[in-house]
Coordinates of C-alpha atoms in Angstrom, one line a residue:
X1 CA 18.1 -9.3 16.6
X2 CA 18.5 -11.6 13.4
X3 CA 17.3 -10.6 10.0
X4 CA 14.6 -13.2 10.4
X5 CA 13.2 -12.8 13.6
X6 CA 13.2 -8.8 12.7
X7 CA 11.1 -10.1 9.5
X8 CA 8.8 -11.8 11.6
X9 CA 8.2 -9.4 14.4
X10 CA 7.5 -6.2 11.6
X11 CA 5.4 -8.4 9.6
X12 CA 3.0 -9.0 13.3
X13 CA 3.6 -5.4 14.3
X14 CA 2.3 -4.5 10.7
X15 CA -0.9 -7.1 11.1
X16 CA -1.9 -5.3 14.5
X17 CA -1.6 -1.9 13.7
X18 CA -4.0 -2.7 10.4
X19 CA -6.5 -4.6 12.0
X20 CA -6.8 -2.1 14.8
X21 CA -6.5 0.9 12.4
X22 CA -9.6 -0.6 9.6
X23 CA -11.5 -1.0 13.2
X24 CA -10.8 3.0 14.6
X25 CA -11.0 4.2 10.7
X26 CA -14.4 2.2 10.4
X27 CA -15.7 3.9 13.9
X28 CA -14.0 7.3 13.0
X29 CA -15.8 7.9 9.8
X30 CA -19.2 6.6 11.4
X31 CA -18.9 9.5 13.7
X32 CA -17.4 12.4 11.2
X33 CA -20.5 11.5 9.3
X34 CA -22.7 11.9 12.0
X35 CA -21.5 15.2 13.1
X36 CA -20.6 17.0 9.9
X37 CA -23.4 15.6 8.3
X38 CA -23.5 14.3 4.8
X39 CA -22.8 18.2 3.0
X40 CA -20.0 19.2 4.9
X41 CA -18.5 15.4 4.9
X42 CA -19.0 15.7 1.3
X43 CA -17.2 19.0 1.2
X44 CA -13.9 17.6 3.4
X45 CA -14.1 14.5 1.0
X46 CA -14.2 16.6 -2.0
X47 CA -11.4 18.8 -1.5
X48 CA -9.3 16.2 0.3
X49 CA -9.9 14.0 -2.6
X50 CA -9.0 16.6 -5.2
X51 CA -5.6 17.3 -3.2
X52 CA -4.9 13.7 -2.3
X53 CA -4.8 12.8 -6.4
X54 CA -0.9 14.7 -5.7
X55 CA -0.5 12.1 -2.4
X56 CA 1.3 9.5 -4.9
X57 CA 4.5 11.9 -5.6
X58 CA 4.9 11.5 -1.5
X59 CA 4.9 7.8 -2.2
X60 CA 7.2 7.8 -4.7
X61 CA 9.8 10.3 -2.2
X62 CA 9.3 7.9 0.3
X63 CA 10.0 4.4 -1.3
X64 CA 12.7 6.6 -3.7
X65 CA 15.0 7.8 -0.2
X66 CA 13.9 4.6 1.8
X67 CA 15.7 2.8 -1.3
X68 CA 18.8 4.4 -0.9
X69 CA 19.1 5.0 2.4
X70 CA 18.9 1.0 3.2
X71 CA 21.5 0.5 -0.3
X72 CA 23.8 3.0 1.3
X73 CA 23.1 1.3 4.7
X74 CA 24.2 -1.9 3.3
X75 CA 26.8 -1.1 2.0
X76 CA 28.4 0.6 5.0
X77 CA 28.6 4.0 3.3
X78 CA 27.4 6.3 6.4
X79 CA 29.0 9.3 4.6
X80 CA 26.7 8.5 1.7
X81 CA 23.6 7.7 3.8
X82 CA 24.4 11.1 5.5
X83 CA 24.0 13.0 2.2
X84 CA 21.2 10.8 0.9
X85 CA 19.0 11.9 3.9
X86 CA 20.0 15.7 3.6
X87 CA 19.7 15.9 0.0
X88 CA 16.6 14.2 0.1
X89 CA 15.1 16.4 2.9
X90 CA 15.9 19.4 0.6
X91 CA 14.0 17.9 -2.1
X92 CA 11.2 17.3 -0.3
X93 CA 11.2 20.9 1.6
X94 CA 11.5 22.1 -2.1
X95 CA 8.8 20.1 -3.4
X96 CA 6.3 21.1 -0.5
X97 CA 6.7 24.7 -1.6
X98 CA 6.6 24.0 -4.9
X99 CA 3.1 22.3 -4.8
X100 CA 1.8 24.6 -2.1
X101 CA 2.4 27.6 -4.3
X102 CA 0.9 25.6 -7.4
X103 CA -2.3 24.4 -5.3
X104 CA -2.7 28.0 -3.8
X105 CA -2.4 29.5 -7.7
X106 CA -5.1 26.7 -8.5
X107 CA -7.5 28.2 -5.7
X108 CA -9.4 30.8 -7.8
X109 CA -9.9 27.9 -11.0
X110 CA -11.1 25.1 -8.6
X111 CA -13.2 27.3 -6.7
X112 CA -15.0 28.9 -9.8
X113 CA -16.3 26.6 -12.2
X114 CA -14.8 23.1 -11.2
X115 CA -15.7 22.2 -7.6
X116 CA -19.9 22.4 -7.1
X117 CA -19.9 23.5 -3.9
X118 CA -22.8 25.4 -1.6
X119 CA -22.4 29.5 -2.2
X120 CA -23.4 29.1 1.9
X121 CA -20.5 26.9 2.6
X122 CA -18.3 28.2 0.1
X123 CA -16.1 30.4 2.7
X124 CA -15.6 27.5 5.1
X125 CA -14.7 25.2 1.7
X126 CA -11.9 27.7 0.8
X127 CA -10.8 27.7 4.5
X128 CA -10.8 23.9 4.4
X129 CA -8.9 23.8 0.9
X130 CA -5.6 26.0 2.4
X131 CA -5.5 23.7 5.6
X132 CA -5.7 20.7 3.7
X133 CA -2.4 22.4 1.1
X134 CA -0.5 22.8 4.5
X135 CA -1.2 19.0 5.9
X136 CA 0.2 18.0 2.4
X137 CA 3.5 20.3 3.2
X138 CA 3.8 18.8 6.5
X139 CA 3.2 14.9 4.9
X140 CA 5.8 15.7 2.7
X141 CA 8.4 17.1 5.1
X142 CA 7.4 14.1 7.6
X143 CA 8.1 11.4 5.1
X144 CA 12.2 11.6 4.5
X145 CA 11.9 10.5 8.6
X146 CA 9.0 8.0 7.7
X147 CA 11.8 6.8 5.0
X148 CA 14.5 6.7 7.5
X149 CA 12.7 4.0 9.7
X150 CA 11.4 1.9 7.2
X151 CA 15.5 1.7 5.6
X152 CA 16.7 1.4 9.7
X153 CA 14.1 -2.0 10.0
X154 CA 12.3 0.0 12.9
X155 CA 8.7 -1.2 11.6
X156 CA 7.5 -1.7 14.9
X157 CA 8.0 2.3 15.6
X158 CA 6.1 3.4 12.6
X159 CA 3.1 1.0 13.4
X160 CA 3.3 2.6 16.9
X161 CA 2.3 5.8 15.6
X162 CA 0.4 5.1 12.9
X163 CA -1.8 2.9 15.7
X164 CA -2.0 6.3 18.3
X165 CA -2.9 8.2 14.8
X166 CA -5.8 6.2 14.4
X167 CA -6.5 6.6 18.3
X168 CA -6.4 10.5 17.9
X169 CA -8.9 10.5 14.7
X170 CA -11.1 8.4 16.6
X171 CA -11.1 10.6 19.5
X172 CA -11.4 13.7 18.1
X173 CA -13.9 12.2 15.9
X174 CA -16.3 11.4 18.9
X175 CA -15.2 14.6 20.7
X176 CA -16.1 16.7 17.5
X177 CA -19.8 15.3 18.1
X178 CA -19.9 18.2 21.1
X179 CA -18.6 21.4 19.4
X180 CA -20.6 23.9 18.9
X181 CA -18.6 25.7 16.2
X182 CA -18.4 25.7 12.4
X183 CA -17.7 21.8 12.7
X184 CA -16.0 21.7 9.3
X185 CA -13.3 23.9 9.9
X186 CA -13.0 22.3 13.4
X187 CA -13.2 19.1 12.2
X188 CA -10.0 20.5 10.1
X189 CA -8.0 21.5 12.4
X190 CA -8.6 18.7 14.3
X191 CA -6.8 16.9 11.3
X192 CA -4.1 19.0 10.8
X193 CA -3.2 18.8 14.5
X194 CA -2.5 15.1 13.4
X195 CA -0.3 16.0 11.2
X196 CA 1.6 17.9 13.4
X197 CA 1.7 15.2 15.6
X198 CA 3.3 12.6 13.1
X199 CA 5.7 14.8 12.3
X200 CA 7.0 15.7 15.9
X201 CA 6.6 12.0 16.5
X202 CA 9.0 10.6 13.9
X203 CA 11.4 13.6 13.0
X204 CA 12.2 13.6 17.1
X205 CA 12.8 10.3 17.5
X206 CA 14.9 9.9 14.3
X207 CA 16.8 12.9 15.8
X208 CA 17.7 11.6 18.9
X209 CA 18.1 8.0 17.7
X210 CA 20.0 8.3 14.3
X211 CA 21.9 11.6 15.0
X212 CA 24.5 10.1 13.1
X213 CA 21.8 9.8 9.5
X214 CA 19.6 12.3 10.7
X215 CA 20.9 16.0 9.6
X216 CA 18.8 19.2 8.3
X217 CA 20.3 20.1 4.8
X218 CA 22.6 22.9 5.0
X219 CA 24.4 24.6 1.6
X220 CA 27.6 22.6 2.1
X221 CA 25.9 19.3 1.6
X222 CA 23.5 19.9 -0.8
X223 CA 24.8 17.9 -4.4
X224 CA 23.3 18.1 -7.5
X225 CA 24.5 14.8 -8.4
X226 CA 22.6 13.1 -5.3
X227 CA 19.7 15.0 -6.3
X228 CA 19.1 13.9 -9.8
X229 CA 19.8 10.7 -8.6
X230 CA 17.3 11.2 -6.5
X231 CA 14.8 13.0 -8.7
X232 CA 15.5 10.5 -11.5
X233 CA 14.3 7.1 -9.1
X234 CA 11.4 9.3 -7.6
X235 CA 10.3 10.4 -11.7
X236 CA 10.2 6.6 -12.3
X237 CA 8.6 5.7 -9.2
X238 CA 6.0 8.1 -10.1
X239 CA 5.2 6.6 -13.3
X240 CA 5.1 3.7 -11.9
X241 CA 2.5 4.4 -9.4
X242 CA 0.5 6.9 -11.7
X243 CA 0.0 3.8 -14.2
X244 CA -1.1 2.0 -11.2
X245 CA -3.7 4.6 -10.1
X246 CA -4.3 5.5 -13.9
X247 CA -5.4 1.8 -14.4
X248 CA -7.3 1.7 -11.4
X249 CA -9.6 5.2 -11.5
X250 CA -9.3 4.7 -16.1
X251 CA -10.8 1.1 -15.7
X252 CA -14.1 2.7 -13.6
X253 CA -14.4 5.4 -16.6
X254 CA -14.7 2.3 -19.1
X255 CA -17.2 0.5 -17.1
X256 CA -19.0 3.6 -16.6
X257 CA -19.0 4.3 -20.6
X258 CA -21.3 1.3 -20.9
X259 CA -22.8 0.2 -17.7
X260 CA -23.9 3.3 -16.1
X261 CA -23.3 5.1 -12.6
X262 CA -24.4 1.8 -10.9
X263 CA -21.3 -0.2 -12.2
X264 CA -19.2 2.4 -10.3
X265 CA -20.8 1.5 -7.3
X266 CA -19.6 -1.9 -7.7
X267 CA -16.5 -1.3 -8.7
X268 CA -15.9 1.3 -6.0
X269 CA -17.1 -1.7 -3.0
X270 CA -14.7 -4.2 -4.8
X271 CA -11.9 -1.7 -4.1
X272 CA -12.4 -0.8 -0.9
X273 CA -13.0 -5.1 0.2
X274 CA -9.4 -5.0 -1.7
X275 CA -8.0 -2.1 0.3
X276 CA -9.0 -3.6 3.4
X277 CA -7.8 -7.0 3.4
X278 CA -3.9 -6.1 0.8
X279 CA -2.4 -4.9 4.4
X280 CA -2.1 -9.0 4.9
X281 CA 0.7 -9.6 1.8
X282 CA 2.1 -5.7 2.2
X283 CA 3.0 -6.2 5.8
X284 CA 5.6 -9.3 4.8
X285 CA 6.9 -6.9 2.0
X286 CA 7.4 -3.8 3.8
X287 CA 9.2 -5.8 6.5
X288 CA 11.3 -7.6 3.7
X289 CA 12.2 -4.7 1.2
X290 CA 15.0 -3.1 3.2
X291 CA 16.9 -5.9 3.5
X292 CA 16.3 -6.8 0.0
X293 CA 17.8 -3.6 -0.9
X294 CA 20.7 -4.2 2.2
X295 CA 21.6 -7.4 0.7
X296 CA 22.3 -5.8 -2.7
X297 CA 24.2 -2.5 -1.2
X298 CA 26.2 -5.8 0.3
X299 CA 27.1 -7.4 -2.8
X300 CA 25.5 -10.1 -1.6
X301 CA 23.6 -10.8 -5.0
X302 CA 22.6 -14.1 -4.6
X303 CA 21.2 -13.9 -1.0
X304 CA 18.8 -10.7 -2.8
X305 CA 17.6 -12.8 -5.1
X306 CA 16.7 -15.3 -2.5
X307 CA 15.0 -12.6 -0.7
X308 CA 13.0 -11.7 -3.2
X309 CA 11.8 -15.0 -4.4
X310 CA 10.7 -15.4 -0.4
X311 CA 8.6 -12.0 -0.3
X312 CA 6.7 -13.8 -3.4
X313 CA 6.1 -16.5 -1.8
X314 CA 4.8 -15.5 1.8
X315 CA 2.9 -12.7 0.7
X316 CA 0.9 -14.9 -2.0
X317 CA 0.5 -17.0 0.5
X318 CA -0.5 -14.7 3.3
X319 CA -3.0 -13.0 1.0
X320 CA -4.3 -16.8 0.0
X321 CA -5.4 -17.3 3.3
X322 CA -8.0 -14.4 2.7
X323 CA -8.9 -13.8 -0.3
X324 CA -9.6 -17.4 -1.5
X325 CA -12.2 -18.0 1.3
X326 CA -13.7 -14.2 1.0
X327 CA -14.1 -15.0 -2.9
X328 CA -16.2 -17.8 -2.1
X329 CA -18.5 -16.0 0.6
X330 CA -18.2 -13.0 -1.0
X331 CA -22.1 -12.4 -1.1
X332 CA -22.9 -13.0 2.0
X333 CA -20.1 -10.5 3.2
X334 CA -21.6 -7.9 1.2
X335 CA -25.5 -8.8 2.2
X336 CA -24.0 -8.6 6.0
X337 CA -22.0 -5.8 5.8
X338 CA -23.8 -3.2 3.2
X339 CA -27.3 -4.9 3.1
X340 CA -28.2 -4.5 -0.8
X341 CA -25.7 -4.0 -3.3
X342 CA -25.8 -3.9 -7.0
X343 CA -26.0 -7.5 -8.3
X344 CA -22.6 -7.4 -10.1
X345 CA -20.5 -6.6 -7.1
X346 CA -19.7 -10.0 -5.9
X347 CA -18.6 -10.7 -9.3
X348 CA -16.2 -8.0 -9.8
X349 CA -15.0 -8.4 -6.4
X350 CA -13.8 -11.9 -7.0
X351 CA -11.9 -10.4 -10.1
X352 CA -10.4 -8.1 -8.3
X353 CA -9.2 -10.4 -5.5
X354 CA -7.9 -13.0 -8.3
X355 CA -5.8 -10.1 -9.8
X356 CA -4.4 -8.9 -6.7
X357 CA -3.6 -12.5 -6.1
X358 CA -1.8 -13.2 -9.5
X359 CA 0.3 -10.2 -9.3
X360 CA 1.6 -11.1 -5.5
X361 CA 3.1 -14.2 -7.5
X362 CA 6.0 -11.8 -8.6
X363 CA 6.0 -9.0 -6.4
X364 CA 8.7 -9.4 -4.6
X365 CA 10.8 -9.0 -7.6
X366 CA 9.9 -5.7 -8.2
X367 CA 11.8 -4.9 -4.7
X368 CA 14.5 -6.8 -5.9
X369 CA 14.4 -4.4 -9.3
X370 CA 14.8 -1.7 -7.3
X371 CA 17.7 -2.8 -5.1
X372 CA 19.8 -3.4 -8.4
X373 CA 18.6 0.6 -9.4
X374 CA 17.1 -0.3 -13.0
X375 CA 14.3 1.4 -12.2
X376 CA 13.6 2.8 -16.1
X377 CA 13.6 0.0 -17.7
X378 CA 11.1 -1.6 -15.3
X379 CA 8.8 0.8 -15.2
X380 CA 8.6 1.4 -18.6
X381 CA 8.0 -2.5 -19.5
X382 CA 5.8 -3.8 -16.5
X383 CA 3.5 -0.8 -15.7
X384 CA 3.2 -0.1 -19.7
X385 CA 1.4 -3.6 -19.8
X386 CA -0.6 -2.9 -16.5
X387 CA -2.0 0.4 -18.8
X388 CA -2.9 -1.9 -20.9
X389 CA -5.7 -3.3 -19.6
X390 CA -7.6 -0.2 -20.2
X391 CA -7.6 -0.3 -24.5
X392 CA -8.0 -4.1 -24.2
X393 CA -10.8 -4.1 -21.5
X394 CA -12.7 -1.3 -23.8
X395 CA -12.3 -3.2 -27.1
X396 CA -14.3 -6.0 -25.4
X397 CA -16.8 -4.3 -24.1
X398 CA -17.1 -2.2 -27.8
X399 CA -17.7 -5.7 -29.4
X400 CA -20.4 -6.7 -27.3
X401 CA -18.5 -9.5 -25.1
X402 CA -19.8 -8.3 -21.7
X403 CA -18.9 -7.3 -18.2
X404 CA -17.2 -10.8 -17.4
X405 CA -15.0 -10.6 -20.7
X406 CA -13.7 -7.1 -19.4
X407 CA -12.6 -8.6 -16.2
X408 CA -11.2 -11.6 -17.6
X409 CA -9.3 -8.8 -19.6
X410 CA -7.9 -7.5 -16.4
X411 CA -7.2 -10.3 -14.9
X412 CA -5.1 -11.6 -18.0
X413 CA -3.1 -8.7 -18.7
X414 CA -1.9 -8.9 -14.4
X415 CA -0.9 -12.3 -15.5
X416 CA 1.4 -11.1 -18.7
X417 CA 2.7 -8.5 -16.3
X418 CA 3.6 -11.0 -13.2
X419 CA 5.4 -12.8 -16.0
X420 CA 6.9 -10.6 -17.8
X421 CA 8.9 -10.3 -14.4
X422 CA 10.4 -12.9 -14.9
X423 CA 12.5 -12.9 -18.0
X424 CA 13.1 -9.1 -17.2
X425 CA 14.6 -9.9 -14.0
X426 CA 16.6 -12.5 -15.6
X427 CA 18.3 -10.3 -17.9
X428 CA 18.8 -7.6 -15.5
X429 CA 19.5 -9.2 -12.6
X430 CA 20.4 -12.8 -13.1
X431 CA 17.4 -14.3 -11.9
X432 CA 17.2 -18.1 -12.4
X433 CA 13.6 -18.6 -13.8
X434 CA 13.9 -22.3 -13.4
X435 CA 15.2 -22.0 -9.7
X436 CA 11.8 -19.3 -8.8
X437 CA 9.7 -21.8 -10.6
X438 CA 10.8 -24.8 -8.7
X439 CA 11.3 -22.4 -4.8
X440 CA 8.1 -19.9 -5.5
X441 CA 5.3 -21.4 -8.3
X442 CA 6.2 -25.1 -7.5
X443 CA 5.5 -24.1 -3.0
X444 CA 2.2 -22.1 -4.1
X445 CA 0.4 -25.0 -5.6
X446 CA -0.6 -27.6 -3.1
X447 CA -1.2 -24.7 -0.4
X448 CA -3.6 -23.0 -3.1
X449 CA -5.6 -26.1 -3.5
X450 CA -5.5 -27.4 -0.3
X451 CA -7.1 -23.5 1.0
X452 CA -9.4 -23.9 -2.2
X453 CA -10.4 -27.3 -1.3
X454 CA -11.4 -26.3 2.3
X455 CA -13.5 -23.3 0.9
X456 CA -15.5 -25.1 -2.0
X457 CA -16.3 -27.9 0.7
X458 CA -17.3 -25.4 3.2
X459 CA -20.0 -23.3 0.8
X460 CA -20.9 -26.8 -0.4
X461 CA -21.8 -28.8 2.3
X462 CA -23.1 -26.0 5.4
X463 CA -26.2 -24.3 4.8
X464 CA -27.0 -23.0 8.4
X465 CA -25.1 -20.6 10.7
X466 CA -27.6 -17.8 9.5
X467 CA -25.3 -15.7 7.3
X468 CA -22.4 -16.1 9.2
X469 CA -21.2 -19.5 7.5
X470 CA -18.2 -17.1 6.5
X471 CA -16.3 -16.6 9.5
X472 CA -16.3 -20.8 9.6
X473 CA -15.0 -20.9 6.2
X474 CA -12.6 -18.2 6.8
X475 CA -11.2 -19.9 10.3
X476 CA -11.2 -23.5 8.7
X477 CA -9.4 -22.5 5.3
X478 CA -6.9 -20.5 7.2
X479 CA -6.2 -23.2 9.4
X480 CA -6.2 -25.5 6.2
X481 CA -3.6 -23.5 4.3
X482 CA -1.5 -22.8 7.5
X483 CA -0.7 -26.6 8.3
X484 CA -0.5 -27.2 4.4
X485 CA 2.4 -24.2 4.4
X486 CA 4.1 -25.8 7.2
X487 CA 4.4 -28.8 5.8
X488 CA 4.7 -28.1 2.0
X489 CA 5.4 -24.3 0.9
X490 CA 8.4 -23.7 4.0
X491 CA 11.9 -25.4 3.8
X492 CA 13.4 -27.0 6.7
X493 CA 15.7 -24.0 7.5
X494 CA 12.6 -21.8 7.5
X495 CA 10.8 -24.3 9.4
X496 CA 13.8 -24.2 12.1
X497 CA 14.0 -20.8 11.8
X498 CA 10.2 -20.3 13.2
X499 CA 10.5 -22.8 15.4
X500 CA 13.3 -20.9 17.1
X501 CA 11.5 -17.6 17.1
X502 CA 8.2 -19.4 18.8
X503 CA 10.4 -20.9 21.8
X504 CA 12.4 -17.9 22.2
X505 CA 8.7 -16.4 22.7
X506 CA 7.8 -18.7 25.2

């Protein structure tokens, strides 16, 4: 299969298993609810939440060895992608037990004095908080094989079983309704069985399908060079993502400072719209980032770059077709999906949406920063400035400018940051900035306005269709921005190129 046809056919197989996953998840937690009750779903939430804040450090393990397995990959270096994966299995195997031994010292300080929890339900809370450490092991052992897919292009496996883990939750989730023991701990269980079951799922399939990549550590191949390489991307990753999540959960405190509890509420609804429709642009970059990182390990520089500037393009694009429209009928969403929400949410959902948007502009270089390794510098400069937003947002707010001045804040500083992308890539990496201007800002702007267009003339001129005008204005902007892609935002050897994949379908 050709690189672009194997782009293509991970970026659909990443679209399916996310719609059909939001649909299970949205079922599953309906029915958790309604069998654990709003206590004991509290409880699970609570102590999942408190060990989930350490979920990012598997995130940056995963994108860190994914990155060097594909580089290694690339380059035709199977001695090196041999001890990449075994080094970085040890890693992980040594990071597990470090964290569960820190999370079970943590036990008696969470327990008494931090987490308000029922004395009733306090046995069944502890019992809850040890399972939940040993799902976190097992993620963390799971995801060098998670890492080992994504680098081999085999997206379509890993939205296989991410689809049957979404089946399981739901089952057990109904299933739980009938069981007529201590439910939390069940419910649990039930959970941790999961985990079980993703790691059986990948690790055996990697084992009997990459035998060559795919080796337990042993002593003799254990390097302390490979791990601080290693350890030194996964540090910077972490920063990376901690300035991400620091931004995001730091930017609720501020509203909260002067707005109140109800603000949260707002802000909390506008994440989770975000959350659900982001899979659209992160489906054409997970397909695209290992053979962005390939194409480097090739030393085929100039073919990375042009990678790159594509994963910008397409997943602005993609995300465009959704969030432009959704901004636009973003009140009647809300009304039809949650009923009455605080009056502010629409707005701060539409700033959300438009940062997510502005920062998709660039995205794509950041994968193309991490084939080339300069992770540091990176990190340092473009996640620095995403941090940013927090003094900034609160010195508006402090003078008196108002809740639409601190989003406009936010939405700002993503801008400086998409740009500052740019000239950073151009010094590291050679980037042309003329060249992505004219192939990736210059393709985005008739699309944009064309999908805009179709949206402000939909609000405008139909009034009827009794709150569901937005599944029109969705379907007809889509459609808009689709045939406006085609013939604008894609060159002829793209066009060709999808032409040949639909026919071959056929």
């Amino acid at each position: 299969m050709d690189s672009n046809k194997r782009i293509v056919y991970n970026t659909l197989a990443q679209h399916l298993r996310a719609v059909l996953s939001i649909g299970m998840s949205l079922f599953s937690t309906r029915y958790i609810l309604m069998a654990l009750g709003n206590s004991d779903f509290g409880i699970f939430s609570l102590i999942g939440s408190t060990v989930a804040m350490l979920g990012f450090i598997t995130n940056a393990l995963v994108v860190t060895t994914q990155r060097h397995l594909s580089f290694s990959h690339g380059a035709g270096q199977e001695s090196e992608t041999k001890a990449i994966f075994s080094n970085s299995m040890f890693v992980h195997l040594m990071m597990g037990i470090v964290l569960v031994i820190a999370l079970m010292a943590l036990e008696p300080i969470l327990f008494n004095g931090i987490l308000e929890i029922e004395a009733n339900r306090m046995a069944s809370a502890q019992h809850v908080y040890f399972v939940v450490i040993l799902m976190l092991f097992l993620s963390l052992i799971t995801a060098p094989f998670r890492a080992l897919f994504i680098a081999r292009e085999n997206i379509i496996y890993i939205s296989i079983i991410d689809t049957l883990d979404g089946v399981l939750r739901l089952t057990l989730a109904i299933l739980l309704l009938y069981v007529n023991t201590d439910k939390l701990i069940t419910y649990t269980w039930m959970m941790l069985s999961i985990s079980v079951f993703n790691l059986l799922a990948f690790s055996l399939y990697a084992k009997r399908h990459f035998p060559e990549t795919c080796l337990l550590p042993q002593r003799k191949d254990i390097s302390k060079q490979t791990i601080m390489k290693i350890l030194d991307f996964a540090g910077w990753t972490c920063y990376s993502t901690g300035c991400i999540i620091g931004r995001t959960q730091g930017m609720a405190i501020v509203l909260n400072s002067f707005f109140g509890t109800i603000i949260n509420a707002a802000y909390g609804i506008a994440s989770q719209v975000l959350n659900s429709i982001q899979f659209v642009s992160q489906a054409i970059l997970n397909a695209m980032s290992p053979q962005i990182i390939k194409a480097e390990g090739k030393n085929e520089h100039s073919h990375m770059l042009s990678l790159a500037q594509q994963s910008c393009k397409y997943s602005f694009l993609l995300l465009a077709l959704i969030v432009i429209p959704v901004s636009f009928e973003i009140s009647s969403i809300l009304t039809l999906w949650l009923g009455k929400t605080p009056s502010t949410t629409a707005e701060i959902c539409r700033f959300v949406l438009i940062t997510s948007l502005i920062d998709q502009t660039t995205i794509g270089l950041g994968i193309a920063n991490q084939a080339t390794g300069n992770i540091r510098n990176y990190s340092l400069t473009i996640n620095t400035i995403k941090v940013m937003t927090l003094p900034i947002a609160y010195l508006a707010l402090y003078e008196g400018y108002g809740l639409s001045a601190a989003m406009w804040c936010y939405v700002i500083v993503e801008g400086v940051c998409a740009l500052t992308r740019l000239p950073f890539l151009k010094y590291s990496a050679g980037l042309s900035i003329r060249k992505f201007a004219r192939q990736v800002f210059a393709k985005l702007i008739p699309s944009t306005l064309c999908i805009l267009a179709t949206s402000y003339l939909c609000t405008h001129f139909i009034h009827s269709l009794s709150g569901f005008r937005f599944l029109l204005t969705v379907m007809l902007s889509a459609l808009a921005g689709l045939v406006c892609i085609w013939a604008t935002a894609m060159d002829k050897q793209e066009r060709e190129t999808a032409l040949r994949i639909i026919k071959n379908k056929s």
